Amino acid sequence: MHGQKLPRSWEEHLPKREYKKGTMIIFIRGPYNRIWPTFYQSGTSHLDVLTCGWEQGTAAYGLNVGDACLFQLVNQTERIFDIRKR
C-alpha cells in the first residue's frame, strides 16, 4: 500500500487553524495502541490521501490491500485517529 484515498470530509475533523491545502502529519493508532505518524496530503484535485507512514502502520496492524478500514477521531487537537478493520 503506497497511499490511502480519503473522502473530502476528512478536513472537517482536522484543526481549522492548522488545516490548509498541502501536507500535515496525523497520527494513526491501532489495536496495540502504537501510534504511527502519517502524512495527510490534501490537494486541489479533490483527492486527499494518507502517504508516508501509512504503509508501515497498516503492516504493523495486519491490514491488507482491499481491507475496509474504520477511522475514529480520538483527539482533534493532537490529530489522533484510531484505526481498525471493518
mmCIF file with all atom_site columns, C-alpha atoms in Angstrom:
data_model
loop_
_atom_site.group_PDB
_atom_site.id
_atom_site.type_symbol
_atom_site.label_atom_id
_atom_site.label_alt_id
_atom_site.label_comp_id
_atom_site.label_asym_id
_atom_site.label_entity_id
_atom_site.label_seq_id
_atom_site.pdbx_PDB_ins_code
_atom_site.Cartn_x
_atom_site.Cartn_y
_atom_site.Cartn_z
_atom_site.occupancy
_atom_site.B_iso_or_equiv
_atom_site.pdbx_formal_charge
_atom_site.auth_seq_id
_atom_site.auth_comp_id
_atom_site.auth_asym_id
_atom_site.auth_atom_id
_atom_site.pdbx_PDB_model_num
ATOM 1  C CA . MET A 1 1  ? 0.000   0.000  0.000  1.00 0.00 ? 1  MET A CA 1
ATOM 2  C CA . HIS A 1 2  ? 1.533   3.259  -1.075 1.00 0.00 ? 2  HIS A CA 1
ATOM 3  C CA . GLY A 1 3  ? -1.302  5.515  -0.027 1.00 0.00 ? 3  GLY A CA 1
ATOM 4  C CA . GLN A 1 4  ? -4.902  5.536  1.080  1.00 0.00 ? 4  GLN A CA 1
ATOM 5  C CA . LYS A 1 5  ? -7.516  7.714  -0.633 1.00 0.00 ? 5  LYS A CA 1
ATOM 6  C CA . LEU A 1 6  ? -9.781  9.544  1.785  1.00 0.00 ? 6  LEU A CA 1
ATOM 7  C CA . PRO A 1 7  ? -13.149 11.250 1.477  1.00 0.00 ? 7  PRO A CA 1
ATOM 8  C CA . ARG A 1 8  ? -13.073 15.040 1.288  1.00 0.00 ? 8  ARG A CA 1
ATOM 9  C CA . SER A 1 9  ? -14.995 15.189 4.587  1.00 0.00 ? 9  SER A CA 1
ATOM 10 C CA . TRP A 1 10 ? -11.747 14.404 6.435  1.00 0.00 ? 10 TRP A CA 1
ATOM 11 C CA . GLU A 1 11 ? -10.804 18.069 6.516  1.00 0.00 ? 11 GLU A CA 1
ATOM 12 C CA . GLU A 1 12 ? -13.833 18.700 8.780  1.00 0.00 ? 12 GLU A CA 1
ATOM 13 C CA . HIS A 1 13 ? -12.099 16.699 11.513 1.00 0.00 ? 13 HIS A CA 1
ATOM 14 C CA . LEU A 1 14 ? -8.770  18.499 11.418 1.00 0.00 ? 14 LEU A CA 1
ATOM 15 C CA . PRO A 1 15 ? -7.943  21.590 13.479 1.00 0.00 ? 15 PRO A CA 1
ATOM 16 C CA . LYS A 1 16 ? -9.148  24.564 11.437 1.00 0.00 ? 16 LYS A CA 1
ATOM 17 C CA . ARG A 1 17 ? -6.246  26.854 12.287 1.00 0.00 ? 17 ARG A CA 1
ATOM 18 C CA . GLU A 1 18 ? -3.747  24.260 11.054 1.00 0.00 ? 18 GLU A CA 1
ATOM 19 C CA . TYR A 1 19 ? -5.621  22.943 8.039  1.00 0.00 ? 19 TYR A CA 1
ATOM 20 C CA . LYS A 1 20 ? -4.689  24.195 4.619  1.00 0.00 ? 20 LYS A CA 1
ATOM 21 C CA . LYS A 1 21 ? -4.101  22.579 1.284  1.00 0.00 ? 21 LYS A CA 1
ATOM 22 C CA . GLY A 1 22 ? -0.883  20.637 1.369  1.00 0.00 ? 22 GLY A CA 1
ATOM 23 C CA . THR A 1 23 ? 0.600   18.167 3.834  1.00 0.00 ? 23 THR A CA 1
ATOM 24 C CA . MET A 1 24 ? 0.216   17.733 7.581  1.00 0.00 ? 24 MET A CA 1
ATOM 25 C CA . ILE A 1 25 ? 1.087   14.954 9.956  1.00 0.00 ? 25 ILE A CA 1
ATOM 26 C CA . ILE A 1 26 ? -1.730  12.995 11.551 1.00 0.00 ? 26 ILE A CA 1
ATOM 27 C CA . PHE A 1 27 ? -1.357  10.042 13.883 1.00 0.00 ? 27 PHE A CA 1
ATOM 28 C CA . ILE A 1 28 ? -2.997  6.649  13.451 1.00 0.00 ? 28 ILE A CA 1
ATOM 29 C CA . ARG A 1 29 ? -3.331  4.354  16.438 1.00 0.00 ? 29 ARG A CA 1
ATOM 30 C CA . GLY A 1 30 ? -4.066  0.680  16.029 1.00 0.00 ? 30 GLY A CA 1
ATOM 31 C CA . PRO A 1 31 ? -5.128  -2.195 18.245 1.00 0.00 ? 31 PRO A CA 1
ATOM 32 C CA . TYR A 1 32 ? -1.823  -2.285 20.152 1.00 0.00 ? 32 TYR A CA 1
ATOM 33 C CA . ASN A 1 33 ? -2.013  1.448  20.985 1.00 0.00 ? 33 ASN A CA 1
ATOM 34 C CA . ARG A 1 34 ? 1.141   2.141  18.992 1.00 0.00 ? 34 ARG A CA 1
ATOM 35 C CA . ILE A 1 35 ? 0.901   5.488  17.260 1.00 0.00 ? 35 ILE A CA 1
ATOM 36 C CA . TRP A 1 36 ? 2.197   5.971  13.726 1.00 0.00 ? 36 TRP A CA 1
ATOM 37 C CA . PRO A 1 37 ? 2.874   9.450  12.317 1.00 0.00 ? 37 PRO A CA 1
ATOM 38 C CA . THR A 1 38 ? 1.378   9.540  8.834  1.00 0.00 ? 38 THR A CA 1
ATOM 39 C CA . PHE A 1 39 ? 1.359   12.247 6.179  1.00 0.00 ? 39 PHE A CA 1
ATOM 40 C CA . TYR A 1 40 ? -2.085  13.525 5.208  1.00 0.00 ? 40 TYR A CA 1
ATOM 41 C CA . GLN A 1 41 ? -1.977  15.213 1.814  1.00 0.00 ? 41 GLN A CA 1
ATOM 42 C CA . SER A 1 42 ? -4.786  17.390 0.567  1.00 0.00 ? 42 SER A CA 1
ATOM 43 C CA . GLY A 1 43 ? -4.687  18.625 -2.974 1.00 0.00 ? 43 GLY A CA 1
ATOM 44 C CA . THR A 1 44 ? -6.651  20.943 -5.157 1.00 0.00 ? 44 THR A CA 1
ATOM 45 C CA . SER A 1 45 ? -7.763  17.996 -7.298 1.00 0.00 ? 45 SER A CA 1
ATOM 46 C CA . HIS A 1 46 ? -10.248 16.917 -4.585 1.00 0.00 ? 46 HIS A CA 1
ATOM 47 C CA . LEU A 1 47 ? -8.050  13.970 -3.721 1.00 0.00 ? 47 LEU A CA 1
ATOM 48 C CA . ASP A 1 48 ? -6.961  13.512 -0.125 1.00 0.00 ? 48 ASP A CA 1
ATOM 49 C CA . VAL A 1 49 ? -4.568  10.686 0.723  1.00 0.00 ? 49 VAL A CA 1
ATOM 50 C CA . LEU A 1 50 ? -2.516  9.216  3.538  1.00 0.00 ? 50 LEU A CA 1
ATOM 51 C CA . THR A 1 51 ? 1.051   8.585  2.417  1.00 0.00 ? 51 THR A CA 1
ATOM 52 C CA . CYS A 1 52 ? 4.359   8.277  4.314  1.00 0.00 ? 52 CYS A CA 1
ATOM 53 C CA . GLY A 1 53 ? 3.831   6.187  7.429  1.00 0.00 ? 53 GLY A CA 1
ATOM 54 C CA . TRP A 1 54 ? 0.586   4.631  6.173  1.00 0.00 ? 54 TRP A CA 1
ATOM 55 C CA . GLU A 1 55 ? 2.277   1.543  4.732  1.00 0.00 ? 55 GLU A CA 1
ATOM 56 C CA . GLN A 1 56 ? 4.267   0.840  7.915  1.00 0.00 ? 56 GLN A CA 1
ATOM 57 C CA . GLY A 1 57 ? 1.269   1.413  10.166 1.00 0.00 ? 57 GLY A CA 1
ATOM 58 C CA . THR A 1 58 ? -1.061  -0.842 8.204  1.00 0.00 ? 58 THR A CA 1
ATOM 59 C CA . ALA A 1 59 ? 1.552   -3.591 8.001  1.00 0.00 ? 59 ALA A CA 1
ATOM 60 C CA . ALA A 1 60 ? 2.014   -3.486 11.777 1.00 0.00 ? 60 ALA A CA 1
ATOM 61 C CA . TYR A 1 61 ? -1.730  -3.841 12.308 1.00 0.00 ? 61 TYR A CA 1
ATOM 62 C CA . GLY A 1 62 ? -2.230  -6.622 9.753  1.00 0.00 ? 62 GLY A CA 1
ATOM 63 C CA . LEU A 1 63 ? -4.228  -4.542 7.265  1.00 0.00 ? 63 LEU A CA 1
ATOM 64 C CA . ASN A 1 64 ? -4.001  -5.605 3.637  1.00 0.00 ? 64 ASN A CA 1
ATOM 65 C CA . VAL A 1 65 ? -4.847  -4.086 0.273  1.00 0.00 ? 65 VAL A CA 1
ATOM 66 C CA . GLY A 1 66 ? -8.621  -4.289 -0.121 1.00 0.00 ? 66 GLY A CA 1
ATOM 67 C CA . ASP A 1 67 ? -9.420  -4.317 3.612  1.00 0.00 ? 67 ASP A CA 1
ATOM 68 C CA . ALA A 1 68 ? -12.091 -1.861 4.671  1.00 0.00 ? 68 ALA A CA 1
ATOM 69 C CA . CYS A 1 69 ? -10.857 0.394  7.482  1.00 0.00 ? 69 CYS A CA 1
ATOM 70 C CA . LEU A 1 70 ? -12.748 2.327  10.099 1.00 0.00 ? 70 LEU A CA 1
ATOM 71 C CA . PHE A 1 71 ? -11.187 5.542  11.374 1.00 0.00 ? 71 PHE A CA 1
ATOM 72 C CA . GLN A 1 72 ? -12.348 7.142  14.616 1.00 0.00 ? 72 GLN A CA 1
ATOM 73 C CA . LEU A 1 73 ? -11.192 10.591 15.644 1.00 0.00 ? 73 LEU A CA 1
ATOM 74 C CA . VAL A 1 74 ? -9.845  10.302 19.185 1.00 0.00 ? 74 VAL A CA 1
ATOM 75 C CA . ASN A 1 75 ? -8.207  13.690 19.697 1.00 0.00 ? 75 ASN A CA 1
ATOM 76 C CA . GLN A 1 76 ? -8.805  16.531 17.243 1.00 0.00 ? 76 GLN A CA 1
ATOM 77 C CA . THR A 1 77 ? -6.165  18.851 18.675 1.00 0.00 ? 77 THR A CA 1
ATOM 78 C CA . GLU A 1 78 ? -3.458  16.172 18.514 1.00 0.00 ? 78 GLU A CA 1
ATOM 79 C CA . ARG A 1 79 ? -4.863  14.731 15.217 1.00 0.00 ? 79 ARG A CA 1
ATOM 80 C CA . ILE A 1 80 ? -5.043  11.161 16.551 1.00 0.00 ? 80 ILE A CA 1
ATOM 81 C CA . PHE A 1 81 ? -7.259  8.607  14.794 1.00 0.00 ? 81 PHE A CA 1
ATOM 82 C CA . ASP A 1 82 ? -7.905  5.043  15.911 1.00 0.00 ? 82 ASP A CA 1
ATOM 83 C CA . ILE A 1 83 ? -7.913  2.601  13.010 1.00 0.00 ? 83 ILE A CA 1
ATOM 84 C CA . ARG A 1 84 ? -9.272  -0.925 12.738 1.00 0.00 ? 84 ARG A CA 1
ATOM 85 C CA . LYS A 1 85 ? -10.566 -3.381 10.178 1.00 0.00 ? 85 LYS A CA 1
ATOM 86 C CA . ARG A 1 86 ? -14.258 -3.242 9.461  1.00 0.00 ? 86 ARG A CA 1
#
